[in-house]
CSV table of C-alpha atoms in Angstrom, one decimal:
chain,number,residue,atom,x,y,z
A,18,MET,CA,6.9,46.6,1.7
A,19,GLU,CA,8.2,50.1,1.4
A,20,LEU,CA,6.1,52.5,3.4
A,21,LYS,CA,5.8,56.2,2.8
A,22,THR,CA,7.2,58.0,5.8
A,23,VAL,CA,7.2,61.6,7.2
A,24,ARG,CA,10.1,62.3,4.8
A,25,ASP,CA,7.8,61.7,1.8
A,26,VAL,CA,5.1,64.3,2.7
A,27,GLU,CA,5.1,68.0,3.4
A,28,VAL,CA,4.7,68.7,7.2
A,29,ALA,CA,5.6,72.4,7.5
A,30,GLY,CA,2.7,74.2,9.1
A,31,ARG,CA,0.4,71.2,9.1
A,32,ARG,CA,-1.2,69.7,12.2
A,33,VAL,CA,0.2,66.1,12.4
A,34,LEU,CA,-1.6,63.5,14.6
A,35,ALA,CA,1.2,61.2,15.6
A,36,ARG,CA,0.3,57.9,17.2
A,37,VAL,CA,3.1,56.9,19.5
A,38,ASP,CA,3.4,54.0,22.0
A,39,PHE,CA,4.1,55.5,25.4
A,40,ASN,CA,2.6,52.4,27.2
A,41,VAL,CA,5.5,52.4,29.6
A,42,PRO,CA,5.8,50.6,33.0
A,43,LEU,CA,5.2,52.7,36.1
A,44,ASP,CA,6.0,51.9,39.7
A,45,LYS,CA,3.6,52.3,42.6
A,46,ALA,CA,4.5,56.0,42.9
A,47,GLY,CA,3.7,56.6,39.3
A,48,GLU,CA,7.3,56.9,38.2
A,49,ILE,CA,8.4,55.5,34.8
A,50,THR,CA,10.7,52.5,35.3
A,51,ASP,CA,11.6,52.0,31.6
A,52,ASP,CA,11.3,54.8,29.1
A,53,THR,CA,12.6,52.8,26.0
A,54,ARG,CA,9.4,53.4,24.1
A,55,ILE,CA,9.5,57.1,24.7
A,56,ARG,CA,13.1,57.3,23.5
A,57,ALA,CA,12.2,55.3,20.5
A,58,ALA,CA,9.7,57.9,19.3
A,59,VAL,CA,12.1,60.9,19.7
A,60,HIS,CA,13.6,60.6,16.2
A,61,THR,CA,10.2,61.0,14.5
A,62,ILE,CA,9.0,63.8,16.8
A,63,ASN,CA,12.2,65.8,16.4
A,64,TYR,CA,11.9,65.5,12.6
A,65,LEU,CA,8.3,66.9,12.7
A,66,VAL,CA,9.2,69.7,15.1
A,67,GLU,CA,12.4,70.7,13.1
A,68,ASN,CA,10.4,70.8,9.9
A,69,GLY,CA,7.7,73.1,11.2
A,70,ALA,CA,4.8,70.7,12.0
A,71,ARG,CA,2.2,71.3,14.7
A,72,VAL,CA,2.6,68.0,16.5
A,73,VAL,CA,-0.4,66.3,18.3
A,74,LEU,CA,0.7,63.2,20.1
A,75,VAL,CA,-1.7,60.4,20.9
A,76,SER,CA,-1.0,57.3,23.0
A,77,HIS,CA,-2.5,54.9,25.5
A,78,LEU,CA,-1.2,53.9,28.8
A,79,GLY,CA,-2.2,50.8,30.7
A,80,ARG,CA,-5.8,49.5,30.8
A,81,PRO,CA,-8.1,52.1,32.3
A,82,LYS,CA,-11.7,51.0,32.7
A,83,GLY,CA,-13.3,53.1,29.9
A,84,GLY,CA,-13.0,56.5,31.6
A,85,PRO,CA,-10.4,59.0,33.1
A,86,ASP,CA,-8.2,57.6,35.8
A,87,PRO,CA,-5.4,59.7,37.3
A,88,LYS,CA,-3.3,56.5,37.8
A,89,TYR,CA,-3.1,56.1,34.0
A,90,SER,CA,-2.5,59.8,33.1
A,91,LEU,CA,0.2,60.5,30.4
A,92,LYS,CA,1.5,63.3,32.6
A,93,PRO,CA,4.8,61.5,33.5
A,94,CYS,CA,5.3,60.6,29.8
A,95,ALA,CA,4.8,64.2,28.7
A,96,ALA,CA,7.4,65.3,31.3
A,97,ARG,CA,9.9,62.7,30.3
A,98,LEU,CA,9.5,63.4,26.6
A,99,ALA,CA,10.0,67.1,27.3
A,100,GLN,CA,13.4,66.3,28.9
A,101,TYR,CA,14.5,64.3,25.9
A,102,LEU,CA,13.4,67.0,23.4
A,103,ASP,CA,14.5,69.9,25.5
A,104,ARG,CA,11.3,71.7,24.7
A,105,PRO,CA,7.8,72.0,26.2
A,106,VAL,CA,5.2,69.3,25.7
A,107,LYS,CA,1.7,70.6,26.5
A,108,LEU,CA,-0.6,67.9,27.9
A,109,ALA,CA,-4.3,68.3,27.3
A,110,GLU,CA,-6.7,67.4,30.2
A,111,ASP,CA,-8.8,65.3,27.9
A,112,VAL,CA,-8.7,63.4,24.6
A,113,ILE,CA,-11.2,65.2,22.3
A,114,GLY,CA,-12.8,67.6,24.8
A,115,PRO,CA,-12.5,71.4,25.3
A,116,SER,CA,-8.9,71.2,26.6
A,117,ALA,CA,-7.7,69.2,23.6
A,118,ARG,CA,-9.5,71.5,21.1
A,119,ALA,CA,-8.3,74.7,22.8
A,120,LEU,CA,-4.6,73.5,22.9
A,121,ASN,CA,-4.9,72.3,19.3
A,122,ALA,CA,-6.3,75.7,18.1
A,123,SER,CA,-3.4,77.6,19.8
A,124,LEU,CA,-0.7,75.3,18.5
A,125,ARG,CA,2.0,76.9,16.4
A,126,SER,CA,4.5,75.4,14.0
A,127,GLY,CA,7.2,73.5,15.8
A,128,GLU,CA,5.1,73.1,19.0
A,129,ILE,CA,4.0,69.9,20.6
A,130,MET,CA,0.9,68.9,22.4
A,131,MET,CA,-0.1,65.5,23.8
A,132,LEU,CA,-3.7,64.3,24.2
A,133,GLU,CA,-4.6,62.5,27.5
A,134,ASN,CA,-4.6,58.7,27.5
A,135,VAL,CA,-6.7,57.8,24.4
A,136,ARG,CA,-8.1,54.8,26.3
A,137,PHE,CA,-10.0,57.2,28.6
A,138,GLU,CA,-12.4,57.2,25.6
A,139,PRO,CA,-14.5,54.0,25.5
A,140,GLY,CA,-14.6,54.3,21.7
A,141,GLU,CA,-10.9,53.8,21.3
A,142,GLU,CA,-10.8,50.0,21.5
A,143,LYS,CA,-14.2,49.8,19.7
A,144,ASN,CA,-12.8,51.8,16.7
A,145,ASP,CA,-15.8,54.1,17.2
A,146,PRO,CA,-16.6,56.3,14.2
A,147,GLY,CA,-17.5,59.3,16.4
A,148,LEU,CA,-14.1,59.2,18.1
A,149,ILE,CA,-12.3,58.6,14.8
A,150,ARG,CA,-13.9,61.7,13.3
A,151,ALA,CA,-13.1,63.8,16.4
A,152,LEU,CA,-9.5,62.7,16.4
A,153,ALA,CA,-9.2,63.4,12.6
A,154,GLU,CA,-10.6,66.9,13.1
A,155,LEU,CA,-7.5,67.7,15.2
A,156,ALA,CA,-5.1,67.2,12.3
A,157,ASP,CA,-4.3,67.3,8.5
A,158,LEU,CA,-2.0,64.3,8.5
A,159,PHE,CA,-1.7,61.0,10.4
A,160,VAL,CA,1.6,59.5,11.3
A,161,ASN,CA,1.7,56.1,12.9
A,162,ASP,CA,5.0,55.4,14.8
A,163,ALA,CA,3.5,53.0,17.3
A,164,PHE,CA,4.5,49.5,16.1
A,165,GLY,CA,3.6,48.1,19.5
A,166,THR,CA,-0.1,48.8,18.9
A,167,ALA,CA,-0.1,48.1,15.1
A,168,HIS,CA,-1.9,44.8,15.6
A,169,ARG,CA,-4.9,46.6,17.1
A,170,ALA,CA,-7.6,48.0,14.8
A,171,HIS,CA,-8.4,50.8,17.2
A,172,ALA,CA,-9.5,54.4,16.5
A,173,SER,CA,-6.1,56.0,17.0
A,174,THR,CA,-4.1,53.2,15.3
A,175,ALA,CA,-6.1,52.5,12.2
A,176,GLY,CA,-9.4,54.2,12.2
A,177,VAL,CA,-8.2,57.8,11.6
A,178,ALA,CA,-6.5,56.7,8.4
A,179,ALA,CA,-9.9,56.7,6.8
A,180,HIS,CA,-10.1,60.5,7.2
A,181,LEU,CA,-6.4,61.6,6.9
A,182,PRO,CA,-3.4,60.8,4.7
A,183,ALA,CA,-1.5,58.2,6.7
A,184,VAL,CA,2.3,57.6,6.6
A,185,ALA,CA,4.8,55.9,8.9
A,186,GLY,CA,7.1,57.3,11.4
A,187,PHE,CA,10.8,56.3,11.5
A,188,LEU,CA,10.3,53.6,14.2
A,189,MET,CA,7.4,52.0,12.3
A,190,GLN,CA,9.4,52.1,9.1
A,191,LYS,CA,12.4,50.4,10.8
A,192,GLU,CA,10.3,47.7,12.4
A,193,VAL,CA,8.4,46.8,9.3
A,194,TYR,CA,11.5,46.9,7.0
A,195,ILE,CA,13.9,44.8,9.2
A,196,MET,CA,11.4,42.1,10.1
A,197,GLY,CA,9.8,42.1,6.6
A,198,LYS,CA,13.2,41.5,5.0
A,199,ALA,CA,14.1,38.8,7.5
A,200,LEU,CA,10.9,36.9,6.6
A,201,ALA,CA,10.9,37.6,2.8
A,202,ALA,CA,14.5,37.6,1.8
A,203,PRO,CA,16.8,36.5,4.7
A,204,ASP,CA,20.5,36.1,4.5
A,205,ARG,CA,21.2,32.4,5.2
A,206,PRO,CA,21.5,30.4,7.3
A,207,PHE,CA,18.3,31.7,8.8
A,208,VAL,CA,17.7,30.5,12.4
A,209,ALA,CA,14.6,31.3,14.5
A,210,ILE,CA,14.4,30.6,18.2
A,211,ILE,CA,10.9,30.2,19.7
A,212,GLY,CA,10.3,29.9,23.4
A,213,GLY,CA,7.8,30.7,26.0
A,214,ALA,CA,5.3,28.6,28.0
A,215,LYS,CA,2.7,27.4,25.5
A,216,VAL,CA,2.7,25.9,22.0
A,217,SER,CA,-0.8,27.3,21.6
A,218,ASP,CA,0.5,30.9,21.8
A,219,LYS,CA,3.1,30.3,19.0
A,220,ILE,CA,1.4,27.9,16.6
A,221,GLY,CA,1.0,30.5,14.0
A,222,VAL,CA,4.6,31.6,14.3
A,223,ILE,CA,6.0,28.1,14.1
A,224,ASP,CA,3.7,27.3,11.2
A,225,ASN,CA,4.8,30.4,9.2
A,226,LEU,CA,8.5,30.1,10.0
A,227,LEU,CA,8.8,26.4,9.2
A,228,GLY,CA,8.6,27.1,5.5
A,229,LYS,CA,11.3,29.9,5.7
A,230,VAL,CA,14.0,28.9,8.2
A,231,ASP,CA,17.0,26.6,7.9
A,232,THR,CA,16.8,25.8,11.7
A,233,LEU,CA,14.0,26.3,14.2
A,234,ILE,CA,15.1,26.1,17.8
A,235,ILE,CA,12.3,25.4,20.3
A,236,GLY,CA,12.8,25.9,24.0
A,237,GLY,CA,10.9,27.0,27.1
A,238,GLY,CA,7.8,25.3,28.4
A,239,MET,CA,6.6,24.6,24.9
A,240,ALA,CA,9.5,22.3,24.3
A,241,ASN,CA,8.0,19.8,26.8
A,242,THR,CA,5.0,19.3,24.5
A,243,PHE,CA,7.3,18.5,21.6
A,244,LEU,CA,9.4,16.1,23.8
A,245,ARG,CA,6.1,14.4,24.7
A,246,ALA,CA,5.3,14.1,21.0
A,247,GLN,CA,8.6,12.2,20.6
A,248,GLY,CA,7.4,9.7,23.2
A,249,HIS,CA,9.5,11.0,26.2
A,250,ALA,CA,8.2,11.2,29.7
A,251,THR,CA,8.1,14.8,31.0
A,252,GLY,CA,7.4,14.4,34.7
A,253,ASN,CA,5.5,17.3,36.2
A,254,SER,CA,6.6,19.7,33.4
A,255,LEU,CA,4.1,21.9,31.8
A,256,VAL,CA,2.6,20.1,28.8
A,257,GLU,CA,-0.3,21.0,26.6
A,258,GLU,CA,-1.9,17.6,26.2
A,259,ASP,CA,-4.3,18.7,23.5
A,260,LYS,CA,-1.3,20.0,21.4
A,261,VAL,CA,0.9,16.9,21.5
A,262,ALA,CA,-0.5,15.5,18.3
A,263,LEU,CA,0.0,18.9,16.6
A,264,ALA,CA,3.6,19.0,17.9
A,265,GLY,CA,4.2,15.6,16.3
A,266,GLU,CA,2.8,16.9,13.0
A,267,LEU,CA,5.1,19.9,13.1
A,268,LEU,CA,8.1,17.7,13.8
A,269,ALA,CA,7.2,15.5,10.8
A,270,ARG,CA,6.8,18.6,8.6
A,271,ALA,CA,10.1,20.1,9.7
A,272,ASP,CA,12.1,17.1,8.4
A,273,GLY,CA,14.9,17.5,10.9
A,274,ARG,CA,15.0,21.3,10.9
A,275,ILE,CA,13.5,21.6,14.4
A,276,LEU,CA,16.2,21.6,17.2
A,277,LEU,CA,14.9,20.6,20.6
A,278,PRO,CA,16.7,20.5,24.0
A,279,ARG,CA,18.8,17.4,24.6
A,280,ASP,CA,19.2,18.2,28.3
A,281,VAL,CA,17.1,20.3,30.8
A,282,VAL,CA,17.3,21.8,34.2
A,283,VAL,CA,14.6,20.2,36.4
A,284,ALA,CA,13.3,21.2,39.8
A,285,GLU,CA,11.1,19.6,42.5
A,286,THR,CA,8.9,22.6,42.7
A,287,PHE,CA,8.2,25.9,40.8
A,288,GLN,CA,10.3,28.0,43.2
A,289,ALA,CA,13.7,29.8,43.0
A,290,ASP,CA,15.1,27.9,45.9
A,291,ALA,CA,13.8,24.5,44.8
A,292,ALA,CA,16.2,21.6,44.6
A,293,HIS,CA,17.3,21.3,40.9
A,294,LYS,CA,19.6,19.3,38.7
A,295,VAL,CA,20.5,18.7,35.0
A,296,VAL,CA,19.1,15.6,33.3
A,297,ALA,CA,18.8,14.3,29.7
A,298,ALA,CA,15.7,15.6,28.1
A,299,ASP,CA,14.3,12.0,27.7
A,300,GLN,CA,15.0,11.2,31.4
A,301,ILE,CA,12.9,13.7,33.3
A,302,PRO,CA,12.1,12.2,36.7
A,303,ALA,CA,8.4,11.5,37.5
A,304,ASP,CA,8.0,14.2,40.2
A,305,TRP,CA,10.2,16.9,38.7
A,306,MET,CA,9.6,19.6,36.2
A,307,ALA,CA,11.8,21.1,33.5
A,308,LEU,CA,12.3,24.9,34.1
A,309,ASP,CA,15.2,25.6,31.7
A,310,ILE,CA,17.3,24.1,28.9
A,311,GLY,CA,20.5,22.4,30.1
A,312,PRO,CA,24.1,23.4,29.5
A,313,GLY,CA,24.5,21.0,26.6
A,314,SER,CA,21.4,22.3,24.8
A,315,ALA,CA,22.5,25.9,25.5
A,316,GLN,CA,25.9,25.2,23.9
A,317,THR,CA,24.3,23.5,20.9
A,318,PHE,CA,21.7,26.3,20.4
A,319,ALA,CA,24.3,29.1,20.8
A,320,GLY,CA,26.5,27.3,18.3
A,321,ALA,CA,23.8,27.2,15.6
A,322,ILE,CA,22.9,30.8,16.4
A,323,ARG,CA,26.5,32.1,16.0
A,324,GLU,CA,26.8,30.6,12.6
A,325,ALA,CA,23.5,32.1,11.4
A,326,MET,CA,23.3,35.2,9.1
A,327,THR,CA,19.7,36.0,10.1
A,328,VAL,CA,18.4,35.3,13.6
A,329,VAL,CA,14.9,35.9,15.0
A,330,TRP,CA,14.1,35.3,18.7
A,331,ASN,CA,10.7,35.3,20.4
A,332,GLY,CA,10.3,33.7,23.8
A,333,PRO,CA,12.7,32.7,26.7
A,334,MET,CA,14.2,29.2,27.1
A,335,GLY,CA,13.1,28.9,30.7
A,336,VAL,CA,11.8,30.6,33.8
A,337,PHE,CA,14.6,33.2,33.5
A,338,GLU,CA,13.0,35.4,36.2
A,339,MET,CA,14.4,32.9,38.7
A,340,ALA,CA,18.2,32.9,38.8
A,341,PRO,CA,18.8,29.1,38.8
A,342,PHE,CA,16.7,28.8,35.6
A,343,ALA,CA,18.1,31.8,33.7
A,344,ARG,CA,21.3,30.3,32.3
A,345,GLY,CA,19.8,28.9,29.1
A,346,THR,CA,18.0,32.1,28.2
A,347,PHE,CA,21.1,34.1,28.8
A,348,ALA,CA,23.3,31.7,26.8
A,349,VAL,CA,20.9,32.2,23.8
A,350,ALA,CA,21.0,36.0,24.3
A,351,GLU,CA,24.8,35.9,24.3
A,352,GLY,CA,24.9,33.6,21.3
A,353,ILE,CA,22.6,36.1,19.4
A,354,ALA,CA,24.9,39.0,20.4
A,355,ALA,CA,27.9,37.1,19.0
A,356,SER,CA,26.3,36.5,15.6
A,357,GLU,CA,27.7,38.5,12.8
A,358,GLY,CA,24.4,38.4,10.9
A,359,CYS,CA,21.1,40.4,11.2
A,360,THR,CA,19.7,39.7,14.7
A,361,ILE,CA,16.1,40.5,15.7
A,362,VAL,CA,14.6,40.1,19.1
A,363,GLY,CA,10.8,40.6,19.6
A,364,GLY,CA,8.4,40.0,22.5
A,365,GLY,CA,8.4,41.4,25.9
A,366,ASP,CA,10.1,38.5,27.7
A,367,SER,CA,12.9,38.2,25.1
A,368,VAL,CA,13.5,41.9,25.2
A,369,ALA,CA,13.7,41.8,29.0
A,370,ALA,CA,16.2,38.9,28.7
A,371,VAL,CA,18.6,40.6,26.3
A,372,GLU,CA,18.5,43.7,28.6
A,373,ALA,CA,19.1,41.5,31.7
A,374,ALA,CA,22.0,39.7,29.9
A,375,GLY,CA,23.5,43.1,29.1
A,376,VAL,CA,23.6,42.5,25.3
A,377,ALA,CA,20.8,44.6,24.0
A,378,ASP,CA,23.2,47.1,22.4
A,379,ARG,CA,24.7,44.2,20.4
A,380,ILE,CA,21.4,43.2,18.8
A,381,THR,CA,20.6,44.5,15.3
A,382,HIS,CA,17.0,45.2,16.2
A,383,VAL,CA,15.1,45.0,19.4
A,384,SER,CA,11.5,45.3,18.6
A,385,THR,CA,9.2,47.6,20.6
A,386,GLY,CA,6.2,45.5,19.9
A,387,GLY,CA,5.3,42.3,21.8
A,388,GLY,CA,2.0,41.2,20.4
A,389,ALA,CA,2.6,43.1,17.1
A,390,SER,CA,6.0,41.4,16.5
A,391,LEU,CA,4.4,38.0,17.2
A,392,GLU,CA,1.6,38.6,14.7
A,393,PHE,CA,4.1,39.9,12.2
A,394,LEU,CA,6.1,36.7,12.5
A,395,GLU,CA,2.9,34.8,12.0
A,396,GLY,CA,2.6,36.5,8.6
A,397,ARG,CA,-0.6,38.4,9.5
A,398,ASP,CA,-1.5,41.8,8.1
A,399,LEU,CA,-1.3,44.4,11.0
A,400,PRO,CA,-4.2,46.9,10.9
A,401,GLY,CA,-2.0,49.8,11.9
A,402,VAL,CA,0.4,49.0,9.0
A,403,ALA,CA,-2.2,48.1,6.4
A,404,VAL,CA,-3.7,51.6,6.4
A,405,LEU,CA,-0.4,53.3,5.7
A,406,GLN,CA,0.5,54.6,2.3
A,407,ARG,CA,3.1,52.7,0.2
A,408,LYS,CA,5.8,54.3,-2.0
């Protein structure tokens, strides 16, 4: 789909309500530990400012309990953004109250204000009509550049589009275009890698991708359920017993296109210092658990990935937060980085893995959306995208 963007509409002199995703991690002192999402929005904000818009930024941060909480204030985000833009970013003391309205009324072309955390308003997650109208009254145009929240039908992500013309920011456009092309018209071979703990979390993704990919690689804890479906003993490994039959059905449907681990790293306990060893995937000892794919599997997976022209990855191959069980995930990350095709990484754990492996800058596209990228790969319509105008 080709979305209308900020380039396709007149922004000079107009008040633009721009939904951004500044839901960044903070340490105990309230300092930002990763500002990737803030940096990702700079392109769109700069464009609006340089073209004379009056910019009203709206975002959430964390999960406040339906009211103002200093711990979740956007103050650090406003300060960090001001550094990147090299211009002031005025932060309102509220979302739709007196402070926000006063700042909005005084806003001049090329100036930026930020509303306080939109989740301080209980109506945000309820898509409340009153909050929607109040937000819409602050602007003449709505720009959604928050792909990370596009799967939520909230007041600031989808609701305001009922009252304002709605177009995409550059980040939203990039996310939708790149992932949309990978699913609709991929260069082949098309390889998808799906990992993570549970099959139940990724059923929709696997189901949607099976009809599109040339090879579907499955690793992580969910691979155990597929190994059980093949009749293998899995020891103390995580297995979703109620999904074993479904895993068997997916294997039958795949007709040989699903690639499972042939060896695994097993441990006696779920601890970084646990005794561990490599065994064949069909020979997991009774009292041991699989916590990573083995070196043979890593080599096979990386080989298939390097030959692919389109690669999509969502979910780690093991418990990569523990060093002894990170090698499989890092091998996949390095295989993706070595691919000469279009490579897409989505999902918080996968993004963390490519960054930890030091290869993020060699990936075609690292998605800013965890849940949103997952639902996109499932083939679902995302509310925050569905409301945007098409060309």
